[in-house]
PDB file of N, CA and C in Angstrom:
ATOM      1  N   GLN L  12      66.771 123.204 128.659  1.00  0.00           N
ATOM      2  CA  GLN L  12      66.393 121.861 129.090  1.00  0.00           C
ATOM      3  C   GLN L  12      68.116 121.439 127.792  1.00  0.00           C
ATOM      4  N   ARG L  13      67.839 121.612 126.735  1.00  0.00           N
ATOM      5  CA  ARG L  13      68.721 120.670 125.925  1.00  0.00           C
ATOM      6  C   ARG L  13      69.917 121.415 126.080  1.00  0.00           C
ATOM      7  N   ARG L  14      70.244 122.826 126.482  1.00  0.00           N
ATOM      8  CA  ARG L  14      71.146 123.412 126.719  1.00  0.00           C
ATOM      9  C   ARG L  14      72.011 123.033 127.916  1.00  0.00           C
ATOM     10  N   GLY L  15      71.366 122.423 129.073  1.00  0.00           N
ATOM     11  CA  GLY L  15      72.038 121.921 130.588  1.00  0.00           C
ATOM     12  C   GLY L  15      72.062 120.385 129.728  1.00  0.00           C
ATOM     13  N   SER L  16      71.647 119.350 128.988  1.00  0.00           N
ATOM     14  CA  SER L  16      71.895 118.286 128.660  1.00  0.00           C
ATOM     15  C   SER L  16      73.609 118.514 127.497  1.00  0.00           C
ATOM     16  N   HIS L  17      73.289 119.173 126.683  1.00  0.00           N
ATOM     17  CA  HIS L  17      74.724 119.345 126.125  1.00  0.00           C
ATOM     18  C   HIS L  17      76.288 119.659 126.550  1.00  0.00           C
ATOM     19  N   LEU L  18      75.573 120.345 128.575  1.00  0.00           N
ATOM     20  CA  LEU L  18      76.801 120.785 128.917  1.00  0.00           C
ATOM     21  C   LEU L  18      76.883 119.474 129.769  1.00  0.00           C
ATOM     22  N   GLN L  19      76.090 118.663 130.219  1.00  0.00           N
ATOM     23  CA  GLN L  19      76.406 117.702 130.891  1.00  0.00           C
ATOM     24  C   GLN L  19      77.312 116.591 129.781  1.00  0.00           C
ATOM     25  N   CYS L  20      76.643 116.685 128.632  1.00  0.00           N
ATOM     26  CA  CYS L  20      77.509 115.528 127.663  1.00  0.00           C
ATOM     27  C   CYS L  20      78.771 116.336 127.954  1.00  0.00           C
ATOM     28  N   LEU L  21      79.054 117.447 127.497  1.00  0.00           N
ATOM     29  CA  LEU L  21      80.626 117.971 127.367  1.00  0.00           C
ATOM     30  C   LEU L  21      81.683 117.385 128.334  1.00  0.00           C
ATOM     31  N   HIS L  22      80.862 117.697 129.813  1.00  0.00           N
ATOM     32  CA  HIS L  22      81.615 117.049 130.575  1.00  0.00           C
ATOM     33  C   HIS L  22      82.003 115.986 131.257  1.00  0.00           C
ATOM     34  N   SER L  23      80.961 114.984 130.220  1.00  0.00           N
ATOM     35  CA  SER L  23      81.142 113.640 130.350  1.00  0.00           C
ATOM     36  C   SER L  23      81.886 113.377 129.917  1.00  0.00           C
ATOM     37  N   VAL L  24      82.364 113.767 128.085  1.00  0.00           N
ATOM     38  CA  VAL L  24      83.479 114.041 127.372  1.00  0.00           C
ATOM     39  C   VAL L  24      84.966 113.814 127.676  1.00  0.00           C
ATOM     40  N   GLN L  25      84.478 115.483 128.481  1.00  0.00           N
ATOM     41  CA  GLN L  25      85.967 115.660 129.006  1.00  0.00           C
ATOM     42  C   GLN L  25      86.632 115.094 129.573  1.00  0.00           C
ATOM     43  N   ALA L  26      85.631 113.739 130.667  1.00  0.00           N
ATOM     44  CA  ALA L  26      85.804 113.432 131.795  1.00  0.00           C
ATOM     45  C   ALA L  26      86.120 111.638 131.117  1.00  0.00           C
ATOM     46  N   ILE L  27      85.950 111.848 129.936  1.00  0.00           N
ATOM     47  CA  ILE L  27      86.319 110.355 129.707  1.00  0.00           C
ATOM     48  C   ILE L  27      87.668 110.346 128.995  1.00  0.00           C
ATOM     49  N   GLY L  28      88.180 111.696 128.783  1.00  0.00           N
ATOM     50  CA  GLY L  28      89.346 112.648 127.917  1.00  0.00           C
ATOM     51  C   GLY L  28      90.470 112.164 128.961  1.00  0.00           C
ATOM     52  N   GLU L  29      89.789 112.542 129.913  1.00  0.00           N
ATOM     53  CA  GLU L  29      91.106 112.232 130.892  1.00  0.00           C
ATOM     54  C   GLU L  29      91.600 111.071 131.400  1.00  0.00           C
ATOM     55  N   LEU L  30      90.757 110.053 131.342  1.00  0.00           N
ATOM     56  CA  LEU L  30      91.186 108.433 131.294  1.00  0.00           C
ATOM     57  C   LEU L  30      92.519 107.943 130.947  1.00  0.00           C
ATOM     58  N   PRO L  31      93.086 107.187 131.221  1.00  0.00           N
ATOM     59  CA  PRO L  31      93.906 106.983 130.615  1.00  0.00           C
ATOM     60  C   PRO L  31      93.688 106.056 129.863  1.00  0.00           C
ATOM     61  N   GLU L  32      94.991 105.170 128.582  1.00  0.00           N
ATOM     62  CA  GLU L  32      94.943 105.152 127.668  1.00  0.00           C
ATOM     63  C   GLU L  32      93.701 103.748 127.449  1.00  0.00           C
ATOM     64  N   TYR L  33      94.140 103.129 128.761  1.00  0.00           N
ATOM     65  CA  TYR L  33      94.200 101.708 129.080  1.00  0.00           C
ATOM     66  C   TYR L  33      93.088 101.523 130.340  1.00  0.00           C
ATOM     67  N   THR L  34      91.786 101.721 130.670  1.00  0.00           N
ATOM     68  CA  THR L  34      91.103 102.039 131.865  1.00  0.00           C
ATOM     69  C   THR L  34      89.871 100.864 131.113  1.00  0.00           C
ATOM     70  N   GLU L  35      89.729 100.197 132.408  1.00  0.00           N
ATOM     71  CA  GLU L  35      88.584  99.333 132.440  1.00  0.00           C
ATOM     72  C   GLU L  35      87.757  99.959 132.363  1.00  0.00           C
ATOM     73  N   VAL L  36      86.718  98.792 131.624  1.00  0.00           N
ATOM     74  CA  VAL L  36      85.605  99.278 132.152  1.00  0.00           C
ATOM     75  C   VAL L  36      84.662  99.364 132.797  1.00  0.00           C
ATOM     76  N   ASP L  37      83.988 100.322 133.562  1.00  0.00           N
ATOM     77  CA  ASP L  37      83.621  99.612 134.879  1.00  0.00           C
ATOM     78  C   ASP L  37      82.304 100.213 134.978  1.00  0.00           C
ATOM     79  N   SER L  38      81.365  99.847 135.473  1.00  0.00           N
ATOM     80  CA  SER L  38      80.053 100.322 135.460  1.00  0.00           C
ATOM     81  C   SER L  38      79.767 101.842 135.582  1.00  0.00           C
ATOM     82  N   ARG L  39      80.610 102.235 136.050  1.00  0.00           N
ATOM     83  CA  ARG L  39      80.479 103.655 135.935  1.00  0.00           C
ATOM     84  C   ARG L  39      81.121 104.441 134.936  1.00  0.00           C
ATOM     85  N   ILE L  40      81.940 104.221 133.802  1.00  0.00           N
ATOM     86  CA  ILE L  40      82.361 104.804 133.220  1.00  0.00           C
ATOM     87  C   ILE L  40      81.063 104.303 132.313  1.00  0.00           C
ATOM     88  N   ALA L  41      80.400 103.113 132.198  1.00  0.00           N
ATOM     89  CA  ALA L  41      79.745 102.646 131.042  1.00  0.00           C
ATOM     90  C   ALA L  41      78.841 103.375 130.642  1.00  0.00           C
ATOM     91  N   GLY L  42      78.212 103.866 132.220  1.00  0.00           N
ATOM     92  CA  GLY L  42      76.979 104.749 132.520  1.00  0.00           C
ATOM     93  C   GLY L  42      77.394 106.201 131.511  1.00  0.00           C
ATOM     94  N   VAL L  43      78.570 106.741 131.953  1.00  0.00           N
ATOM     95  CA  VAL L  43      79.108 108.232 131.509  1.00  0.00           C
ATOM     96  C   VAL L  43      79.219 107.928 129.824  1.00  0.00           C
ATOM     97  N   VAL L  44      79.625 106.748 129.201  1.00  0.00           N
ATOM     98  CA  VAL L  44      79.994 106.255 128.083  1.00  0.00           C
ATOM     99  C   VAL L  44      77.915 106.356 127.612  1.00  0.00           C
ATOM    100  N   ALA L  45      77.544 105.525 128.031  1.00  0.00           N
ATOM    101  CA  ALA L  45      75.839 104.864 127.656  1.00  0.00           C
ATOM    102  C   ALA L  45      75.319 106.436 127.511  1.00  0.00           C
ATOM    103  N   ASP L  46      75.715 107.390 128.821  1.00  0.00           N
ATOM    104  CA  ASP L  46      74.529 108.772 128.653  1.00  0.00           C
ATOM    105  C   ASP L  46      75.186 109.884 127.483  1.00  0.00           C
ATOM    106  N   VAL L  47      77.060 109.999 127.309  1.00  0.00           N
ATOM    107  CA  VAL L  47      76.920 110.339 126.015  1.00  0.00           C
ATOM    108  C   VAL L  47      76.674 109.658 124.467  1.00  0.00           C
ATOM    109  N   TRP L  48      76.982 108.726 124.373  1.00  0.00           N
ATOM    110  CA  TRP L  48      76.005 108.107 123.271  1.00  0.00           C
ATOM    111  C   TRP L  48      74.665 108.082 123.078  1.00  0.00           C
ATOM    112  N   ALA L  49      74.073 108.481 123.379  1.00  0.00           N
ATOM    113  CA  ALA L  49      72.615 108.576 123.896  1.00  0.00           C
ATOM    114  C   ALA L  49      72.061 109.943 123.575  1.00  0.00           C
ATOM    115  N   ASP L  50      73.204 111.169 123.482  1.00  0.00           N
ATOM    116  CA  ASP L  50      72.957 112.516 123.914  1.00  0.00           C
ATOM    117  C   ASP L  50      72.770 112.706 121.976  1.00  0.00           C
ATOM    118  N   PRO L  51      71.838 113.855 121.991  1.00  0.00           N
ATOM    119  CA  PRO L  51      71.030 113.857 119.985  1.00  0.00           C
ATOM    120  C   PRO L  51      72.541 114.638 119.929  1.00  0.00           C
ATOM    121  N   GLY L  52      72.729 115.299 120.653  1.00  0.00           N
ATOM    122  CA  GLY L  52      73.868 115.659 120.044  1.00  0.00           C
ATOM    123  C   GLY L  52      74.905 114.769 118.794  1.00  0.00           C
ATOM    124  N   ILE L  53      75.528 113.923 119.443  1.00  0.00           N
ATOM    125  CA  ILE L  53      76.116 112.856 119.398  1.00  0.00           C
ATOM    126  C   ILE L  53      75.536 112.343 118.030  1.00  0.00           C
ATOM    127  N   GLN L  54      74.048 111.698 118.349  1.00  0.00           N
ATOM    128  CA  GLN L  54      73.919 111.321 116.966  1.00  0.00           C
ATOM    129  C   GLN L  54      73.825 111.873 115.663  1.00  0.00           C
ATOM    130  N   ASP L  55      73.492 113.146 116.351  1.00  0.00           N
ATOM    131  CA  ASP L  55      73.394 113.994 114.803  1.00  0.00           C
ATOM    132  C   ASP L  55      75.164 114.115 114.332  1.00  0.00           C
ATOM    133  N   VAL L  56      75.710 113.605 115.119  1.00  0.00           N
ATOM    134  CA  VAL L  56      77.346 114.222 114.577  1.00  0.00           C
ATOM    135  C   VAL L  56      77.380 112.806 114.066  1.00  0.00           C
ATOM    136  N   LEU L  57      77.034 111.531 114.433  1.00  0.00           N
ATOM    137  CA  LEU L  57      77.255 110.292 114.203  1.00  0.00           C
ATOM    138  C   LEU L  57      76.570 110.244 112.018  1.00  0.00           C
ATOM    139  N   GLN L  58      75.367 111.078 111.826  1.00  0.00           N
ATOM    140  CA  GLN L  58      75.389 111.210 110.929  1.00  0.00           C
ATOM    141  C   GLN L  58      76.169 111.701 109.536  1.00  0.00           C
ATOM    142  N   HIS L  59      77.253 111.814 110.338  1.00  0.00           N
ATOM    143  CA  HIS L  59      78.009 112.576 108.968  1.00  0.00           C
ATOM    144  C   HIS L  59      79.413 111.678 109.780  1.00  0.00           C
ATOM    145  N   ARG L  60      79.409 110.349 109.957  1.00  0.00           N
ATOM    146  CA  ARG L  60      80.651 109.440 110.044  1.00  0.00           C
ATOM    147  C   ARG L  60      81.049 109.154 108.492  1.00  0.00           C
ATOM    148  N   SER L  61      80.649 109.378 107.786  1.00  0.00           N
ATOM    149  CA  SER L  61      81.506 109.472 106.351  1.00  0.00           C
ATOM    150  C   SER L  61      82.817 110.516 106.303  1.00  0.00           C
ATOM    151  N   GLU L  62      82.791 111.402 107.371  1.00  0.00           N
ATOM    152  CA  GLU L  62      83.130 112.579 107.317  1.00  0.00           C
ATOM    153  C   GLU L  62      84.732 112.592 107.758  1.00  0.00           C
ATOM    154  N   TYR L  63      84.462 111.407 108.881  1.00  0.00           N
ATOM    155  CA  TYR L  63      85.813 111.089 109.818  1.00  0.00           C
ATOM    156  C   TYR L  63      86.180 109.725 109.765  1.00  0.00           C
ATOM    157  N   GLN L  64      87.181 109.229 110.834  1.00  0.00           N
ATOM    158  CA  GLN L  64      87.339 108.108 110.275  1.00  0.00           C
ATOM    159  C   GLN L  64      86.706 107.404 111.713  1.00  0.00           C
ATOM    160  N   LEU L  65      85.506 106.456 111.869  1.00  0.00           N
ATOM    161  CA  LEU L  65      84.845 105.814 113.515  1.00  0.00           C
ATOM    162  C   LEU L  65      84.721 104.570 112.554  1.00  0.00           C
ATOM    163  N   MET L  66      85.457 103.512 113.718  1.00  0.00           N
ATOM    164  CA  MET L  66      85.337 102.307 113.414  1.00  0.00           C
ATOM    165  C   MET L  66      84.105 101.473 112.897  1.00  0.00           C
ATOM    166  N   ASP L  67      84.222 100.552 112.126  1.00  0.00           N
ATOM    167  CA  ASP L  67      82.904  99.802 111.697  1.00  0.00           C
ATOM    168  C   ASP L  67      81.609  99.332 112.515  1.00  0.00           C
ATOM    169  N   SER L  68      82.391  99.385 113.889  1.00  0.00           N
ATOM    170  CA  SER L  68      82.000  98.229 115.008  1.00  0.00           C
ATOM    171  C   SER L  68      81.914  99.048 115.976  1.00  0.00           C
ATOM    172  N   ALA L  69      81.502 100.930 115.963  1.00  0.00           N
ATOM    173  CA  ALA L  69      81.868 101.680 116.766  1.00  0.00           C
ATOM    174  C   ALA L  69      80.505 101.346 117.530  1.00  0.00           C
ATOM    175  N   ASN L  70      79.427 101.815 116.472  1.00  0.00           N
ATOM    176  CA  ASN L  70      77.838 101.468 117.181  1.00  0.00           C
ATOM    177  C   ASN L  70      77.891 100.057 117.656  1.00  0.00           C
ATOM    178  N   TYR L  71      78.094  99.465 117.348  1.00  0.00           N
ATOM    179  CA  TYR L  71      78.166  98.160 118.019  1.00  0.00           C
ATOM    180  C   TYR L  71      78.595  97.548 119.267  1.00  0.00           C
ATOM    181  N   PHE L  72      79.549  98.822 120.011  1.00  0.00           N
ATOM    182  CA  PHE L  72      80.120  98.239 121.077  1.00  0.00           C
ATOM    183  C   PHE L  72      79.415  99.713 121.815  1.00  0.00           C
ATOM    184  N   PHE L  73      79.039 100.994 121.576  1.00  0.00           N
ATOM    185  CA  PHE L  73      78.827 101.553 122.286  1.00  0.00           C
ATOM    186  C   PHE L  73      77.137 101.578 122.064  1.00  0.00           C
ATOM    187  N   ASP L  74      76.706 100.678 121.625  1.00  0.00           N
ATOM    188  CA  ASP L  74      75.526 100.459 121.913  1.00  0.00           C
ATOM    189  C   ASP L  74      75.362  98.888 123.286  1.00  0.00           C
ATOM    190  N   ASN L  75      76.632  98.810 123.299  1.00  0.00           N
ATOM    191  CA  ASN L  75      76.247  97.419 124.138  1.00  0.00           C
ATOM    192  C   ASN L  75      77.212  97.652 125.698  1.00  0.00           C
ATOM    193  N   VAL L  76      78.084  98.984 125.671  1.00  0.00           N
ATOM    194  CA  VAL L  76      79.224  99.659 126.727  1.00  0.00           C
ATOM    195  C   VAL L  76      78.683  99.290 128.122  1.00  0.00           C
ATOM    196  N   GLU L  77      76.931  99.000 128.453  1.00  0.00           N
ATOM    197  CA  GLU L  77      77.077  98.826 129.673  1.00  0.00           C
ATOM    198  C   GLU L  77      76.333  97.682 130.018  1.00  0.00           C
ATOM    199  N   ARG L  78      76.525  96.829 128.925  1.00  0.00           N
ATOM    200  CA  ARG L  78      76.857  94.863 129.253  1.00  0.00           C
ATOM    201  C   ARG L  78      78.356  95.212 129.447  1.00  0.00           C
ATOM    202  N   VAL L  79      79.115  95.635 128.424  1.00  0.00           N
ATOM    203  CA  VAL L  79      80.760  95.469 128.352  1.00  0.00           C
ATOM    204  C   VAL L  79      81.157  96.062 130.246  1.00  0.00           C
ATOM    205  N   GLY L  80      80.773  96.767 130.476  1.00  0.00           N
ATOM    206  CA  GLY L  80      80.580  97.481 132.129  1.00  0.00           C
ATOM    207  C   GLY L  80      80.375  96.419 133.194  1.00  0.00           C
ATOM    208  N   GLU L  81      79.336  95.722 132.959  1.00  0.00           N
ATOM    209  CA  GLU L  81      79.298  94.509 134.183  1.00  0.00           C
ATOM    210  C   GLU L  81      80.464  94.122 134.436  1.00  0.00           C
ATOM    211  N   SER L  82      80.220  93.584 136.099  1.00  0.00           N
ATOM    212  CA  SER L  82      81.292  93.248 136.329  1.00  0.00           C
ATOM    213  C   SER L  82      80.781  91.596 136.034  1.00  0.00           C
ATOM    214  N   GLY L  83      82.311  91.055 135.878  1.00  0.00           N
ATOM    215  CA  GLY L  83      82.474  89.868 135.417  1.00  0.00           C
ATOM    216  C   GLY L  83      82.518  89.781 133.816  1.00  0.00           C
ATOM    217  N   TYR L  84      82.433  90.647 132.956  1.00  0.00           N
ATOM    218  CA  TYR L  84      82.121  90.539 131.528  1.00  0.00           C
ATOM    219  C   TYR L  84      82.885  89.827 130.718  1.00  0.00           C
ATOM    220  N   LEU L  85      81.965  88.915 130.155  1.00  0.00           N
ATOM    221  CA  LEU L  85      83.106  87.932 129.425  1.00  0.00           C
ATOM    222  C   LEU L  85      82.573  88.078 127.826  1.00  0.00           C
ATOM    223  N   PRO L  86      83.903  88.434 127.274  1.00  0.00           N
ATOM    224  CA  PRO L  86      83.114  88.636 125.408  1.00  0.00           C
ATOM    225  C   PRO L  86      82.330  87.530 124.615  1.00  0.00           C
ATOM    226  N   THR L  87      81.522  87.345 124.181  1.00  0.00           N
ATOM    227  CA  THR L  87      80.404  87.166 123.399  1.00  0.00           C
ATOM    228  C   THR L  87      81.350  86.600 122.295  1.00  0.00           C
ATOM    229  N   THR L  88      80.387  85.801 121.167  1.00  0.00           N
ATOM    230  CA  THR L  88      81.333  85.371 119.972  1.00  0.00           C
ATOM    231  C   THR L  88      80.991  86.743 119.731  1.00  0.00           C
ATOM    232  N   GLU L  89      80.019  87.082 119.292  1.00  0.00           N
ATOM    233  CA  GLU L  89      79.567  88.926 118.263  1.00  0.00           C
ATOM    234  C   GLU L  89      80.787  89.795 118.907  1.00  0.00           C
ATOM    235  N   ASP L  90      80.950  90.122 119.632  1.00  0.00           N
ATOM    236  CA  ASP L  90      82.126  91.412 120.987  1.00  0.00           C
ATOM    237  C   ASP L  90      83.269  90.624 120.251  1.00  0.00           C
ATOM    238  N   VAL L  91      83.721  89.480 120.060  1.00  0.00           N
ATOM    239  CA  VAL L  91      85.278  88.556 119.297  1.00  0.00           C
ATOM    240  C   VAL L  91      85.374  89.421 117.782  1.00  0.00           C
ATOM    241  N   LEU L  92      84.101  89.064 117.182  1.00  0.00           N
ATOM    242  CA  LEU L  92      84.300  89.116 115.753  1.00  0.00           C
ATOM    243  C   LEU L  92      84.458  90.263 115.440  1.00  0.00           C
ATOM    244  N   ARG L  93      83.270  91.570 116.212  1.00  0.00           N
ATOM    245  CA  ARG L  93      83.418  92.781 115.658  1.00  0.00           C
ATOM    246  C   ARG L  93      84.919  93.436 116.306  1.00  0.00           C
ATOM    247  N   ALA L  94      85.291  92.987 116.709  1.00  0.00           N
ATOM    248  CA  ALA L  94      86.468  93.816 117.828  1.00  0.00           C
ATOM    249  C   ALA L  94      87.642  93.331 116.792  1.00  0.00           C
ATOM    250  N   ARG L  95      88.022  94.184 116.550  1.00  0.00           N
ATOM    251  CA  ARG L  95      89.637  94.612 115.327  1.00  0.00           C
ATOM    252  C   ARG L  95      90.780  95.417 115.767  1.00  0.00           C
ATOM    253  N   ILE L  96      91.811  95.539 115.391  1.00  0.00           N
ATOM    254  CA  ILE L  96      92.578  96.764 115.533  1.00  0.00           C
ATOM    255  C   ILE L  96      92.704  97.366 113.729  1.00  0.00           C
ATOM    256  N   ARG L  97      92.346  98.811 113.780  1.00  0.00           N
ATOM    257  CA  ARG L  97      93.117  98.965 112.313  1.00  0.00           C
ATOM    258  C   ARG L  97      93.979  98.805 112.002  1.00  0.00           C
ATOM    259  N   THR L  98      94.161  98.703 110.456  1.00  0.00           N
ATOM    260  CA  THR L  98      95.453  98.236 110.486  1.00  0.00           C
ATOM    261  C   THR L  98      95.900  99.207 108.762  1.00  0.00           C
ATOM    262  N   SER L  99      97.184  98.837 108.279  1.00  0.00           N
ATOM    263  CA  SER L  99      97.010 100.061 107.218  1.00  0.00           C
ATOM    264  C   SER L  99      98.747  99.161 106.315  1.00  0.00           C
ATOM    265  N   GLY L 100      97.945  98.789 105.387  1.00  0.00           N
ATOM    266  CA  GLY L 100      99.616  98.342 104.461  1.00  0.00           C
ATOM    267  C   GLY L 100      98.975  96.747 104.711  1.00  0.00           C
ATOM    268  N   ILE L 101      99.889  95.906 104.520  1.00  0.00           N
ATOM    269  CA  ILE L 101     100.184  94.409 104.304  1.00  0.00           C
ATOM    270  C   ILE L 101     101.196  94.311 105.534  1.00  0.00           C
ATOM    271  N   VAL L 102     100.184  93.132 106.066  1.00  0.00           N
ATOM    272  CA  VAL L 102     101.214  92.562 107.438  1.00  0.00           C
ATOM    273  C   VAL L 102     101.632  91.290 106.872  1.00  0.00           C
ATOM    274  N   THR L 103     102.785  89.918 106.879  1.00  0.00           N
ATOM    275  CA  THR L 103     103.225  88.640 106.655  1.00  0.00           C
ATOM    276  C   THR L 103     103.736  88.802 107.898  1.00  0.00           C
ATOM    277  N   GLU L 104     103.751  87.470 108.076  1.00  0.00           N
ATOM    278  CA  GLU L 104     104.604  86.561 108.930  1.00  0.00           C
ATOM    279  C   GLU L 104     104.839  85.783 108.304  1.00  0.00           C
ATOM    280  N   SER L 105     106.489  85.110 108.853  1.00  0.00           N
ATOM    281  CA  SER L 105     106.938  83.790 107.941  1.00  0.00           C
ATOM    282  C   SER L 105     106.813  82.429 108.916  1.00  0.00           C
ATOM    283  N   TYR L 106     106.670  81.700 108.311  1.00  0.00           N
ATOM    284  CA  TYR L 106     107.116  80.523 109.565  1.00  0.00           C
ATOM    285  C   TYR L 106     107.720  79.302 108.515  1.00  0.00           C
ATOM    286  N   ASN L 107     108.533  78.690 109.300  1.00  0.00           N
ATOM    287  CA  ASN L 107     109.196  77.509 108.452  1.00  0.00           C
ATOM    288  C   ASN L 107     108.412  76.004 109.666  1.00  0.00           C
ATOM    289  N   ILE L 108     108.074  75.612 108.748  1.00  0.00           N
ATOM    290  CA  ILE L 108     107.718  73.809 109.272  1.00  0.00           C
ATOM    291  C   ILE L 108     107.884  73.239 108.573  1.00  0.00           C
ATOM    292  N   ASP L 109     108.590  72.336 109.018  1.00  0.00           N
ATOM    293  CA  ASP L 109     109.241  71.032 108.474  1.00  0.00           C
ATOM    294  C   ASP L 109     110.643  71.165 107.599  1.00  0.00           C
ATOM    295  N   GLY L 110     111.162  72.588 107.667  1.00  0.00           N
ATOM    296  CA  GLY L 110     112.141  72.550 106.410  1.00  0.00           C
ATOM    297  C   GLY L 110     111.581  73.690 105.770  1.00  0.00           C
ATOM    298  N   THR L 111     110.321  73.623 105.600  1.00  0.00           N
ATOM    299  CA  THR L 111     109.609  74.518 104.564  1.00  0.00           C
ATOM    300  C   THR L 111     109.212  75.773 104.958  1.00  0.00           C
ATOM    301  N   ASP L 112     109.331  76.264 103.714  1.00  0.00           N
ATOM    302  CA  ASP L 112     109.399  78.446 104.317  1.00  0.00           C
ATOM    303  C   ASP L 112     108.029  78.132 103.915  1.00  0.00           C
ATOM    304  N   PHE L 113     107.430  79.715 104.613  1.00  0.00           N
ATOM    305  CA  PHE L 113     105.696  79.645 104.574  1.00  0.00           C
ATOM    306  C   PHE L 113     105.886  81.393 104.740  1.00  0.00           C
ATOM    307  N   GLU L 114     105.165  82.243 103.800  1.00  0.00           N
ATOM    308  CA  GLU L 114     104.820  83.163 104.566  1.00  0.00           C
ATOM    309  C   GLU L 114     103.433  83.638 104.255  1.00  0.00           C
ATOM    310  N   MET L 115     102.918  83.933 104.935  1.00  0.00           N
ATOM    311  CA  MET L 115     101.344  84.062 105.027  1.00  0.00           C
ATOM    312  C   MET L 115     100.994  86.113 105.585  1.00  0.00           C
TER     313      MET L 115
END
């Protein structure tokens, strides 16, 4: 039984990997992602997350993927606070306000 579960998970992971990069998460895709996320093998791998790069917020969004996939989804305040783009280095912006230069 467990081997069949892993094969189904593998097929689901392959299907997800074949999606275009900017695919809207609908209920069908959310269901597949939720099934993969619930797989014991994936959860075992998660125990070693310090060995590879996984965004801090990954658990949160995977735990909530079915809500995100609902029709008419609007991000909650928590969703917005946990969403971020990984950056490296220092990013600065220059502004000029009333003749005074600012750099942040």
